[in-house]
Amino acid sequence: MSSVELGRRVRRHGSRTLIYVVLGVLTVVMLYPFYYMAFNGFRSLDQYYAGSGFSLTSWRGLFQALPVGQELLNSTVITLSAIGLILAVSTTAGYAFAVLRYRFSRLVFLVIIAAMMVPIQSIIAPEFVNLAKVGFINHRYGAILVYAALGAPFATFLMSVYFRRIPEDVIEAALIDGLGYGKIFFRILLPLAVPAMFAIGVLQFIQIWDDLLVGLLFLQTPDVRPITVGLATIPSQHLLDVPLLMAGSLISALPAVIVYLVFQRSLISGLTMGMSK
Amino acid sequence: MIENNAMLVLAIPIAILIPLSVAFLINAEIRGWRFFRSVFFLPTAVSWVVIGFISVRFFADDGILQHLLNGVGLGSIHPNMLSHERTALIAVMITFIWSMFGTNLIIFLAGMATIDGEIYDAAKVDGAGSWTVMMKITVPLLKRFIQFSAIITLITAFTALFSLIFVMTGGGPGYGTTTLEFFIYEQGFSTGDFGLASTAGVLLFVAVGIVSLIQVRLLRAED
């Protein structure tokens, strides 16, 4: 080995080590908050101040301070129902925009894309007034509809991008074989769209489960409140009880984190799919 | 209030440059990059409420930051960031940059995956150093992705920080962290002035629209 080559190798080795050091530091920065939450959630207030020992005291306190079970159930019902609605709307609408072109379909599609750009805060006040008029406040179905309406435009966009990738020959062949557009959708396109549906489902699960604003405004009574809202509006006497807050944070974060870890691939492919257009 | 939004804009270049540089590192065919990607992207799965609670513990007067300062012998400095208007906003911005890191990283990694490897080999044959390759080849080819991430980051800063601010500072101290979107909530749902809240809502929509347009134009003009 010549000395030049040796030098190069050492240098490359050195820079690789440096990269790992940088990535290691970043890993600590990114993970420390979660470590902090997980550890302190299992301490009593005294143990928290002492910085050692573990107990379930704070969990007992948490269940007394908040109806945790009911709130987790509310979160689950709201999130899954909204995802169901979003998938039903986005697959059918995406199919219509991608395969069945009709008059003004481009225009309607553009309007839907434009709807993606409107921030929720811009429409939240009139939205609230409207839902209050029809008596949908403090009912889970009210929030479900709002979440579905917020999620559907982007999901429709993703689905139409996805359906457009399917070669037209496939659909033409099916038409020649005598399948109707309905059957083509259910028998051919929908099975092909399962990965995209997964991506949308995971994306929306995290978004809806983690959302505060809609739940805070549209679900004000404790019996319909999701866990994120319950935690954010925890009675102020608990705000200094760090272990209790961390226990609550942990249980409210866990479902979305598990979904993220299990379906990470779907999530990332969903995000990049939306980007490539 | 508008001033606070303007401050948030200042966080955007940082929220882009850090993940962009890390994307260069990871792209250098590092073993275990999938692990790092999962770790860095994790905050995306966690709600702003939870991030906010932890962040309060970090920036509080007796919090983690203070412990760190004490640990390195700078205990005489008491930033107590959440109790002053300006520093409270900076604390919100730091939390925001922290949680945007993974999202922007994913965008840049996806962008780098679209670049043909042959172009790097060609550059190497021509004797280009890694810095030159980065500035002359990778960054220009990533432009579309940088533009996309700038817009996403801006929209997040203007329209997704409500929950974080709600938990971290409640818009205070004073109006120190009351951004436009928080103002809408306060006016509409604490004060009960739906008219003013709706007007502010239109303003927010216009602001997001204009800044996005400017960014797209600026990046186009460079072509």
Short mmCIF file of C-alpha atoms in Angstrom, two decimals:
data_model
loop_
_atom_site.label_atom_id
_atom_site.label_comp_id
_atom_site.label_asym_id
_atom_site.label_seq_id
_atom_site.Cartn_x
_atom_site.Cartn_y
_atom_site.Cartn_z
CA MET A 1 0.00 0.00 0.00
CA SER A 2 1.49 3.32 -1.01
CA SER A 3 1.66 6.07 1.54
CA VAL A 4 -0.71 8.24 -0.49
CA GLU A 5 -3.33 5.51 -0.47
CA LEU A 6 -2.80 4.92 3.23
CA GLY A 7 -3.27 8.62 3.93
CA ARG A 8 -6.47 8.66 1.93
CA ARG A 9 -7.77 5.66 3.76
CA VAL A 10 -7.04 7.19 7.15
CA ARG A 11 -8.70 10.40 6.10
CA ARG A 12 -11.77 8.62 4.85
CA HIS A 13 -11.91 6.59 8.03
CA GLY A 14 -11.59 9.78 10.05
CA SER A 15 -14.40 11.56 8.23
CA ARG A 16 -16.61 8.49 8.62
CA THR A 17 -16.00 8.52 12.37
CA LEU A 18 -16.82 12.21 12.43
CA ILE A 19 -20.11 11.52 10.63
CA TYR A 20 -21.01 8.90 13.22
CA VAL A 21 -20.15 11.30 16.04
CA VAL A 22 -22.43 13.97 14.55
CA LEU A 23 -25.23 11.46 14.00
CA GLY A 24 -24.74 10.11 17.52
CA VAL A 25 -25.06 13.57 19.07
CA LEU A 26 -28.18 14.22 17.01
CA THR A 27 -29.64 10.89 18.10
CA VAL A 28 -29.21 11.94 21.73
CA VAL A 29 -30.81 15.34 21.02
CA MET A 30 -33.76 13.71 19.28
CA LEU A 31 -34.29 10.87 21.74
CA TYR A 32 -33.55 12.51 25.08
CA PRO A 33 -37.02 14.07 25.41
CA PHE A 34 -38.61 10.65 24.99
CA TYR A 35 -36.22 9.12 27.47
CA TYR A 36 -37.06 11.94 29.90
CA MET A 37 -40.78 11.33 29.44
CA ALA A 38 -40.55 7.56 29.83
CA PHE A 39 -38.39 7.70 32.95
CA ASN A 40 -40.11 10.46 34.83
CA GLY A 41 -43.56 9.06 34.05
CA PHE A 42 -42.70 6.17 36.33
CA ARG A 43 -41.68 8.27 39.31
CA SER A 44 -43.60 9.77 42.14
CA LEU A 45 -43.19 13.49 42.72
CA ASP A 46 -40.67 12.86 45.52
CA GLN A 47 -38.72 10.41 43.38
CA TYR A 48 -38.71 12.98 40.59
CA TYR A 49 -37.11 15.57 42.85
CA ALA A 50 -34.67 12.99 44.21
CA GLY A 51 -33.92 11.81 40.66
CA SER A 52 -34.04 8.12 41.56
CA GLY A 53 -36.46 5.27 42.21
CA PHE A 54 -39.54 4.15 40.31
CA SER A 55 -43.20 3.77 41.19
CA LEU A 56 -46.68 3.83 39.70
CA THR A 57 -47.92 6.64 41.94
CA SER A 58 -48.17 9.11 39.10
CA TRP A 59 -50.22 6.70 37.00
CA ARG A 60 -52.75 6.39 39.80
CA GLY A 61 -52.81 10.18 40.04
CA LEU A 62 -53.26 10.47 36.29
CA PHE A 63 -56.25 8.13 36.22
CA GLN A 64 -57.81 10.16 39.04
CA ALA A 65 -57.14 13.47 37.29
CA LEU A 66 -58.40 12.39 33.86
CA PRO A 67 -60.87 9.78 32.57
CA VAL A 68 -58.00 8.17 30.66
CA GLY A 69 -59.89 5.07 29.49
CA GLN A 70 -62.84 7.03 28.14
CA GLU A 71 -60.53 9.52 26.46
CA LEU A 72 -58.47 6.82 24.77
CA LEU A 73 -61.70 5.25 23.53
CA ASN A 74 -62.88 8.61 22.20
CA SER A 75 -59.58 9.16 20.41
CA THR A 76 -59.78 5.70 18.86
CA VAL A 77 -63.39 6.02 17.71
CA ILE A 78 -62.87 9.49 16.26
CA THR A 79 -59.58 8.66 14.53
CA LEU A 80 -60.72 5.39 12.97
CA SER A 81 -64.11 6.71 11.84
CA ALA A 82 -62.55 9.76 10.24
CA ILE A 83 -59.98 7.58 8.46
CA GLY A 84 -62.79 5.34 7.17
CA LEU A 85 -64.63 8.35 5.75
CA ILE A 86 -61.47 9.80 4.24
CA LEU A 87 -60.61 6.50 2.53
CA ALA A 88 -64.15 6.08 1.18
CA VAL A 89 -64.16 9.59 -0.25
CA SER A 90 -60.59 9.68 -1.54
CA THR A 91 -60.57 6.32 -3.33
CA THR A 92 -63.85 6.97 -5.16
CA ALA A 93 -63.01 10.60 -5.92
CA GLY A 94 -59.43 9.76 -6.90
CA TYR A 95 -60.80 7.12 -9.28
CA ALA A 96 -63.22 9.61 -10.77
CA PHE A 97 -60.51 12.21 -11.37
CA ALA A 98 -57.92 9.78 -12.71
CA VAL A 99 -59.97 7.39 -14.80
CA LEU A 100 -63.42 8.77 -15.52
CA ARG A 101 -62.76 12.16 -17.03
CA TYR A 102 -65.87 14.26 -17.27
CA ARG A 103 -66.77 17.86 -18.01
CA PHE A 104 -65.14 20.31 -15.61
CA SER A 105 -63.27 17.49 -13.87
CA ARG A 106 -60.01 19.43 -14.18
CA LEU A 107 -61.62 22.47 -12.65
CA VAL A 108 -63.11 20.53 -9.76
CA PHE A 109 -59.76 18.88 -9.19
CA LEU A 110 -58.05 22.27 -9.07
CA VAL A 111 -60.59 23.50 -6.52
CA ILE A 112 -59.80 20.49 -4.34
CA ILE A 113 -56.06 21.17 -4.65
CA ALA A 114 -56.76 24.77 -3.65
CA ALA A 115 -58.69 23.53 -0.61
CA MET A 116 -55.49 21.82 0.53
CA MET A 117 -53.84 25.22 0.84
CA VAL A 118 -56.40 26.75 3.20
CA PRO A 119 -55.16 26.64 6.80
CA ILE A 120 -57.69 25.28 9.27
CA GLN A 121 -57.44 28.39 11.46
CA SER A 122 -58.74 30.46 8.58
CA ILE A 123 -62.04 28.61 8.50
CA ILE A 124 -62.33 27.47 12.09
CA ALA A 125 -64.56 30.30 13.33
CA PRO A 126 -67.25 30.01 10.60
CA GLU A 127 -66.93 26.22 10.77
CA PHE A 128 -67.71 26.36 14.48
CA VAL A 129 -70.73 28.61 13.93
CA ASN A 130 -72.07 26.31 11.22
CA LEU A 131 -71.70 23.14 13.26
CA ALA A 132 -73.17 24.84 16.31
CA LYS A 133 -76.24 25.78 14.25
CA VAL A 134 -76.97 22.15 13.40
CA GLY A 135 -76.18 20.99 16.93
CA PHE A 136 -73.00 19.02 16.13
CA ILE A 137 -70.88 20.49 18.94
CA ASN A 138 -69.90 18.09 21.73
CA HIS A 139 -70.76 15.06 19.63
CA ARG A 140 -68.06 12.78 18.37
CA TYR A 141 -69.64 12.64 14.90
CA GLY A 142 -69.22 16.42 14.61
CA ALA A 143 -65.46 16.16 15.09
CA ILE A 144 -65.32 13.08 12.85
CA LEU A 145 -66.90 15.06 10.01
CA VAL A 146 -64.53 17.99 10.53
CA TYR A 147 -61.47 15.73 10.49
CA ALA A 148 -62.75 13.89 7.42
CA ALA A 149 -63.34 17.17 5.62
CA LEU A 150 -59.85 18.38 6.52
CA GLY A 151 -58.12 15.18 5.46
CA ALA A 152 -60.07 14.33 2.32
CA PRO A 153 -58.57 16.86 -0.14
CA PHE A 154 -54.97 15.74 0.33
CA ALA A 155 -56.01 12.07 0.36
CA THR A 156 -57.99 12.55 -2.86
CA PHE A 157 -54.98 14.20 -4.43
CA LEU A 158 -52.75 11.28 -3.42
CA MET A 159 -55.23 8.68 -4.66
CA SER A 160 -55.65 10.36 -8.03
CA VAL A 161 -51.87 10.54 -8.44
CA TYR A 162 -51.74 6.85 -7.59
CA PHE A 163 -54.55 5.79 -9.94
CA ARG A 164 -53.01 7.77 -12.78
CA ARG A 165 -49.93 5.60 -12.58
CA ILE A 166 -51.98 2.53 -13.48
CA PRO A 167 -51.69 2.01 -17.24
CA GLU A 168 -54.81 2.80 -19.24
CA ASP A 169 -54.48 -0.52 -21.07
CA VAL A 170 -55.49 -2.31 -17.89
CA ILE A 171 -58.76 -0.42 -17.73
CA GLU A 172 -59.41 -0.70 -21.47
CA ALA A 173 -58.83 -4.45 -21.36
CA ALA A 174 -61.30 -4.74 -18.49
CA LEU A 175 -63.87 -2.69 -20.39
CA ILE A 176 -63.50 -4.96 -23.43
CA ASP A 177 -64.01 -7.95 -21.16
CA GLY A 178 -67.36 -6.44 -20.26
CA LEU A 179 -66.66 -5.12 -16.77
CA GLY A 180 -68.49 -1.94 -15.79
CA TYR A 181 -66.74 1.03 -14.24
CA GLY A 182 -68.04 0.03 -10.82
CA LYS A 183 -66.61 -3.47 -11.06
CA ILE A 184 -63.33 -2.15 -12.45
CA PHE A 185 -63.05 0.03 -9.38
CA PHE A 186 -63.83 -2.66 -6.83
CA ARG A 187 -62.17 -5.65 -8.47
CA ILE A 188 -59.10 -4.14 -10.09
CA LEU A 189 -58.19 -0.69 -8.88
CA LEU A 190 -59.08 -0.93 -5.20
CA PRO A 191 -56.89 -4.01 -4.58
CA LEU A 192 -54.05 -2.26 -6.40
CA ALA A 193 -54.55 0.81 -4.22
CA VAL A 194 -54.07 -0.93 -0.88
CA PRO A 195 -50.52 0.45 -0.37
CA ALA A 196 -51.73 3.99 -1.04
CA MET A 197 -54.67 3.49 1.31
CA PHE A 198 -52.28 2.32 3.99
CA ALA A 199 -50.13 5.39 3.48
CA ILE A 200 -53.14 7.69 3.80
CA GLY A 201 -54.44 5.79 6.81
CA VAL A 202 -51.16 6.02 8.70
CA LEU A 203 -50.68 9.68 7.82
CA GLN A 204 -54.18 10.52 8.99
CA PHE A 205 -53.98 8.38 12.10
CA ILE A 206 -51.01 10.35 13.34
CA GLN A 207 -52.50 13.67 12.32
CA ILE A 208 -55.94 13.13 13.89
CA TRP A 209 -54.73 11.34 17.01
CA ASP A 210 -52.24 14.13 17.70
CA ASP A 211 -54.53 17.04 16.88
CA LEU A 212 -55.60 19.47 19.56
CA LEU A 213 -57.45 22.37 17.96
CA VAL A 214 -60.50 20.59 16.53
CA GLY A 215 -61.05 18.50 19.65
CA LEU A 216 -60.52 21.50 21.90
CA LEU A 217 -63.20 23.55 20.16
CA PHE A 218 -65.72 20.99 18.97
CA LEU A 219 -65.59 18.54 21.90
CA GLN A 220 -65.74 20.53 25.10
CA THR A 221 -67.32 18.03 27.50
CA PRO A 222 -65.14 15.41 29.23
CA ASP A 223 -67.20 12.42 28.07
CA VAL A 224 -66.43 12.98 24.35
CA ARG A 225 -62.96 14.48 24.69
CA PRO A 226 -59.99 12.75 23.04
CA ILE A 227 -56.84 12.07 25.06
CA THR A 228 -54.75 14.84 23.49
CA VAL A 229 -57.36 17.42 24.46
CA GLY A 230 -57.77 15.94 27.93
CA LEU A 231 -54.05 16.21 28.50
CA ALA A 232 -53.75 19.75 27.16
CA THR A 233 -56.61 20.96 29.36
CA ILE A 234 -55.60 19.04 32.49
CA PRO A 235 -56.75 20.98 35.57
CA SER A 236 -54.09 23.52 36.47
CA GLN A 237 -53.37 22.08 39.93
CA HIS A 238 -51.64 19.18 38.12
CA LEU A 239 -49.47 21.39 35.93
CA LEU A 240 -46.57 21.38 38.39
CA ASP A 241 -46.77 17.62 38.85
CA VAL A 242 -44.13 16.76 36.26
CA PRO A 243 -44.25 12.93 36.64
CA LEU A 244 -48.03 12.94 36.24
CA LEU A 245 -47.77 15.08 33.10
CA MET A 246 -45.09 12.79 31.71
CA ALA A 247 -47.23 9.70 32.41
CA GLY A 248 -50.12 11.37 30.57
CA SER A 249 -47.82 12.40 27.71
CA LEU A 250 -46.53 8.85 27.46
CA ILE A 251 -49.93 7.20 27.21
CA SER A 252 -51.26 9.77 24.77
CA ALA A 253 -48.17 9.51 22.54
CA LEU A 254 -47.86 5.73 22.59
CA PRO A 255 -50.59 4.69 20.09
CA ALA A 256 -49.38 7.08 17.38
CA VAL A 257 -45.75 6.14 18.02
CA ILE A 258 -46.59 2.43 17.70
CA VAL A 259 -48.48 3.07 14.46
CA TYR A 260 -45.47 5.04 13.26
CA LEU A 261 -42.96 2.33 14.13
CA VAL A 262 -45.04 -0.48 12.61
CA PHE A 263 -46.09 1.32 9.42
CA GLN A 264 -43.10 3.60 8.96
CA ARG A 265 -42.58 2.46 5.37
CA SER A 266 -46.16 3.31 4.40
CA LEU A 267 -45.87 6.70 6.03
CA ILE A 268 -42.65 7.65 4.28
CA SER A 269 -43.88 6.37 0.92
CA GLY A 270 -47.07 8.39 1.40
CA LEU A 271 -45.12 11.54 2.11
CA THR A 272 -42.74 11.10 -0.82
CA MET A 273 -45.61 10.16 -3.11
CA GLY A 274 -47.24 13.49 -2.41
CA MET A 275 -43.95 15.26 -2.99
CA SER A 276 -43.02 13.79 -6.36
CA LYS A 277 -45.87 15.64 -8.03
CA MET B 1 -48.46 39.62 16.74
CA ILE B 2 -47.46 40.03 13.06
CA GLU B 3 -44.00 40.65 14.45
CA ASN B 4 -44.06 37.20 16.05
CA ASN B 5 -44.93 35.66 12.72
CA ALA B 6 -42.03 37.53 11.15
CA MET B 7 -39.76 36.08 13.83
CA LEU B 8 -40.98 32.60 12.97
CA VAL B 9 -39.87 33.17 9.38
CA LEU B 10 -36.33 33.58 10.73
CA ALA B 11 -36.46 29.99 11.99
CA ILE B 12 -37.13 28.61 8.52
CA PRO B 13 -33.57 28.80 7.06
CA ILE B 14 -32.23 27.04 10.17
CA ALA B 15 -34.97 24.43 10.01
CA ILE B 16 -33.84 23.70 6.44
CA LEU B 17 -30.05 23.99 6.67
CA ILE B 18 -29.59 21.56 9.56
CA PRO B 19 -31.47 18.63 7.97
CA LEU B 20 -29.93 19.47 4.58
CA SER B 21 -26.42 19.13 5.96
CA VAL B 22 -27.33 15.94 7.79
CA ALA B 23 -28.86 14.56 4.60
CA PHE B 24 -25.44 15.01 2.96
CA LEU B 25 -23.86 13.03 5.77
CA ILE B 26 -26.38 10.21 5.64
CA ASN B 27 -26.26 10.12 1.87
CA ALA B 28 -22.56 9.25 2.07
CA GLU B 29 -23.64 5.61 2.33
CA ILE B 30 -23.59 5.33 6.05
CA ARG B 31 -24.33 2.00 7.64
CA GLY B 32 -27.49 2.02 9.71
CA TRP B 33 -28.92 5.13 8.03
CA ARG B 34 -32.38 3.61 8.27
CA PHE B 35 -32.03 3.58 12.05
CA PHE B 36 -31.04 7.24 12.11
CA ARG B 37 -33.87 8.13 9.77
CA SER B 38 -36.41 6.43 12.07
CA VAL B 39 -34.99 8.18 15.12
CA PHE B 40 -34.90 11.62 13.53
CA PHE B 41 -38.41 11.27 12.15
CA LEU B 42 -39.90 10.12 15.45
CA PRO B 43 -41.13 13.57 16.63
CA THR B 44 -43.47 13.58 13.62
CA ALA B 45 -45.49 10.84 15.32
CA VAL B 46 -45.77 12.71 18.61
CA SER B 47 -48.38 15.40 19.23
CA TRP B 48 -47.44 19.04 19.75
CA VAL B 49 -49.13 18.78 23.13
CA VAL B 50 -46.67 16.14 24.32
CA ILE B 51 -43.73 17.91 22.68
CA GLY B 52 -44.89 21.10 24.38
CA PHE B 53 -45.03 19.53 27.85
CA ILE B 54 -41.52 18.16 27.48
CA SER B 55 -40.27 21.39 25.99
CA VAL B 56 -41.60 23.34 28.99
CA ARG B 57 -39.54 21.04 31.21
CA PHE B 58 -36.52 21.78 29.05
CA PHE B 59 -36.76 25.56 29.10
CA ALA B 60 -38.23 26.06 32.58
CA ASP B 61 -36.19 27.94 35.16
CA ASP B 62 -35.43 24.71 37.02
CA GLY B 63 -35.48 22.65 33.83
CA ILE B 64 -33.06 20.57 31.78
CA LEU B 65 -31.43 23.55 30.08
CA GLN B 66 -30.60 25.09 33.45
CA HIS B 67 -29.18 21.78 34.65
CA LEU B 68 -27.01 21.61 31.54
CA LEU B 69 -25.77 25.15 32.16
CA ASN B 70 -25.04 24.31 35.80
CA GLY B 71 -23.24 21.19 34.65
CA VAL B 72 -20.80 23.04 32.41
CA GLY B 73 -20.18 25.72 35.01
CA LEU B 74 -22.38 28.39 33.52
CA GLY B 75 -24.89 28.17 36.37
CA SER B 76 -24.74 31.92 36.86
CA ILE B 77 -26.67 32.34 33.62
CA HIS B 78 -30.40 32.04 34.21
CA PRO B 79 -32.04 32.25 30.81
CA ASN B 80 -35.48 31.34 32.24
CA MET B 81 -36.59 31.60 28.66
CA LEU B 82 -40.31 31.07 29.08
CA SER B 83 -40.81 34.12 31.32
CA HIS B 84 -39.60 36.76 28.90
CA GLU B 85 -41.45 37.75 25.75
CA ARG B 86 -38.59 37.48 23.26
CA THR B 87 -36.89 34.42 24.71
CA ALA B 88 -40.21 32.59 25.04
CA LEU B 89 -40.70 32.97 21.31
CA ILE B 90 -37.15 31.76 20.72
CA ALA B 91 -37.90 28.71 22.89
CA VAL B 92 -40.95 28.00 20.72
CA MET B 93 -38.80 28.40 17.61
CA ILE B 94 -36.12 26.02 18.88
CA THR B 95 -38.77 23.41 19.67
CA PHE B 96 -40.19 23.93 16.21
CA ILE B 97 -36.80 23.47 14.53
CA TRP B 98 -36.23 20.33 16.58
CA SER B 99 -39.49 18.76 15.49
CA MET B 100 -39.22 19.78 11.82
CA PHE B 101 -35.80 18.17 11.53
CA GLY B 102 -37.05 14.69 10.60
CA THR B 103 -39.63 15.84 8.07
CA ASN B 104 -37.17 17.98 6.15
CA LEU B 105 -34.53 15.27 6.35
CA ILE B 106 -36.92 12.79 4.71
CA ILE B 107 -37.64 15.31 1.96
CA PHE B 108 -33.95 15.83 1.22
CA LEU B 109 -33.13 12.12 1.35
CA ALA B 110 -35.96 11.45 -1.09
CA GLY B 111 -34.53 14.20 -3.29
CA MET B 112 -31.02 12.80 -3.19
CA ALA B 113 -32.32 9.37 -4.11
CA THR B 114 -33.54 10.84 -7.42
CA ILE B 115 -30.03 11.96 -8.39
CA ASP B 116 -28.27 9.59 -10.77
CA GLY B 117 -25.09 8.18 -9.22
CA GLU B 118 -23.23 8.41 -12.53
CA ILE B 119 -23.14 12.17 -12.31
CA TYR B 120 -21.06 11.87 -9.11
CA ASP B 121 -18.66 9.42 -10.74
CA ALA B 122 -18.26 11.77 -13.68
CA ALA B 123 -17.53 14.65 -11.32
CA LYS B 124 -14.97 12.57 -9.46
CA VAL B 125 -13.23 11.66 -12.70
CA ASP B 126 -13.07 15.36 -13.49
CA GLY B 127 -11.36 15.84 -10.14
CA ALA B 128 -14.08 17.71 -8.27
CA GLY B 129 -13.76 17.68 -4.49
CA SER B 130 -16.69 16.69 -2.29
CA TRP B 131 -17.43 20.33 -1.39
CA THR B 132 -17.57 21.31 -5.06
CA VAL B 133 -19.75 18.30 -5.86
CA MET B 134 -22.13 19.30 -3.09
CA MET B 135 -22.43 22.96 -4.05
CA LYS B 136 -22.30 22.58 -7.83
CA ILE B 137 -24.23 19.36 -8.34
CA THR B 138 -26.29 18.20 -5.37
CA VAL B 139 -27.72 21.51 -4.19
CA PRO B 140 -28.85 22.67 -7.66
CA LEU B 141 -30.43 19.29 -8.36
CA LEU B 142 -32.19 19.42 -4.99
CA LYS B 143 -33.63 22.85 -5.62
CA ARG B 144 -37.17 21.60 -6.16
CA PHE B 145 -37.00 19.70 -2.89
CA ILE B 146 -35.51 22.62 -0.98
CA GLN B 147 -38.30 24.80 -2.30
CA PHE B 148 -40.88 22.22 -1.26
CA SER B 149 -39.44 21.94 2.23
CA ALA B 150 -39.31 25.74 2.59
CA ILE B 151 -43.02 25.94 1.86
CA ILE B 152 -43.91 23.04 4.14
CA THR B 153 -41.81 24.54 6.93
CA LEU B 154 -43.42 27.94 6.52
CA ILE B 155 -46.93 26.53 6.46
CA THR B 156 -46.16 24.51 9.58
CA ALA B 157 -44.72 27.55 11.35
CA PHE B 158 -47.77 29.66 10.55
CA THR B 159 -50.56 27.14 10.88
CA ALA B 160 -49.51 24.15 12.98
CA LEU B 161 -47.93 25.65 16.08
CA PHE B 162 -51.17 26.46 17.85
CA SER B 163 -51.08 23.41 20.12
CA LEU B 164 -47.42 23.92 20.94
CA ILE B 165 -47.99 27.54 21.93
CA PHE B 166 -51.18 26.60 23.80
CA VAL B 167 -49.25 24.17 26.00
CA MET B 168 -45.90 25.96 26.23
CA THR B 169 -46.84 29.57 26.86
CA GLY B 170 -50.55 30.16 26.27
CA GLY B 171 -49.56 32.98 23.93
CA GLY B 172 -47.63 34.80 26.63
CA PRO B 173 -45.87 36.22 28.46
CA GLY B 174 -47.78 39.31 27.45
CA TYR B 175 -48.36 38.78 23.75
CA GLY B 176 -44.82 37.42 23.34
CA THR B 177 -45.84 34.19 21.61
CA THR B 178 -49.24 35.17 20.25
CA THR B 179 -48.91 34.42 16.56
CA LEU B 180 -51.66 35.08 14.05
CA GLU B 181 -53.14 31.60 14.38
CA PHE B 182 -53.13 31.84 18.18
CA PHE B 183 -54.75 35.26 17.94
CA ILE B 184 -57.59 33.69 15.92
CA TYR B 185 -58.20 31.16 18.68
CA GLU B 186 -58.04 33.79 21.42
CA GLN B 187 -60.36 36.23 19.70
CA GLY B 188 -62.85 33.63 18.56
CA PHE B 189 -62.96 31.30 21.48
CA SER B 190 -61.79 33.20 24.55
CA THR B 191 -63.04 36.69 23.79
CA GLY B 192 -65.94 35.48 21.65
CA ASP B 193 -65.36 37.90 18.77
CA PHE B 194 -66.01 35.60 15.80
CA GLY B 195 -65.93 38.50 13.36
CA LEU B 196 -62.41 39.56 14.26
CA ALA B 197 -61.32 35.92 14.36
CA SER B 198 -62.65 35.36 10.82
CA THR B 199 -60.91 38.50 9.56
CA ALA B 200 -57.66 37.31 11.07
CA GLY B 201 -58.32 33.94 9.43
CA VAL B 202 -58.50 35.55 5.99
CA LEU B 203 -55.30 37.44 6.77
CA LEU B 204 -53.56 34.19 7.69
CA PHE B 205 -54.68 32.55 4.45
CA VAL B 206 -53.42 35.53 2.44
CA ALA B 207 -50.11 35.57 4.36
CA VAL B 208 -49.45 31.88 3.73
CA GLY B 209 -50.45 32.28 0.09
CA ILE B 210 -48.24 35.33 -0.51
CA VAL B 211 -45.16 33.95 1.20
CA SER B 212 -45.49 30.66 -0.70
CA LEU B 213 -45.81 32.56 -3.97
CA ILE B 214 -42.78 34.71 -3.20
CA GLN B 215 -40.72 31.64 -2.39
CA VAL B 216 -41.74 29.90 -5.60
CA ARG B 217 -40.97 33.04 -7.61
CA LEU B 218 -37.60 33.60 -5.97
CA LEU B 219 -36.50 30.08 -6.70
CA ARG B 220 -37.83 30.29 -10.27
CA ALA B 221 -35.97 33.54 -10.88
CA GLU B 222 -32.71 31.79 -10.15
CA ASP B 223 -33.26 29.32 -12.98
#
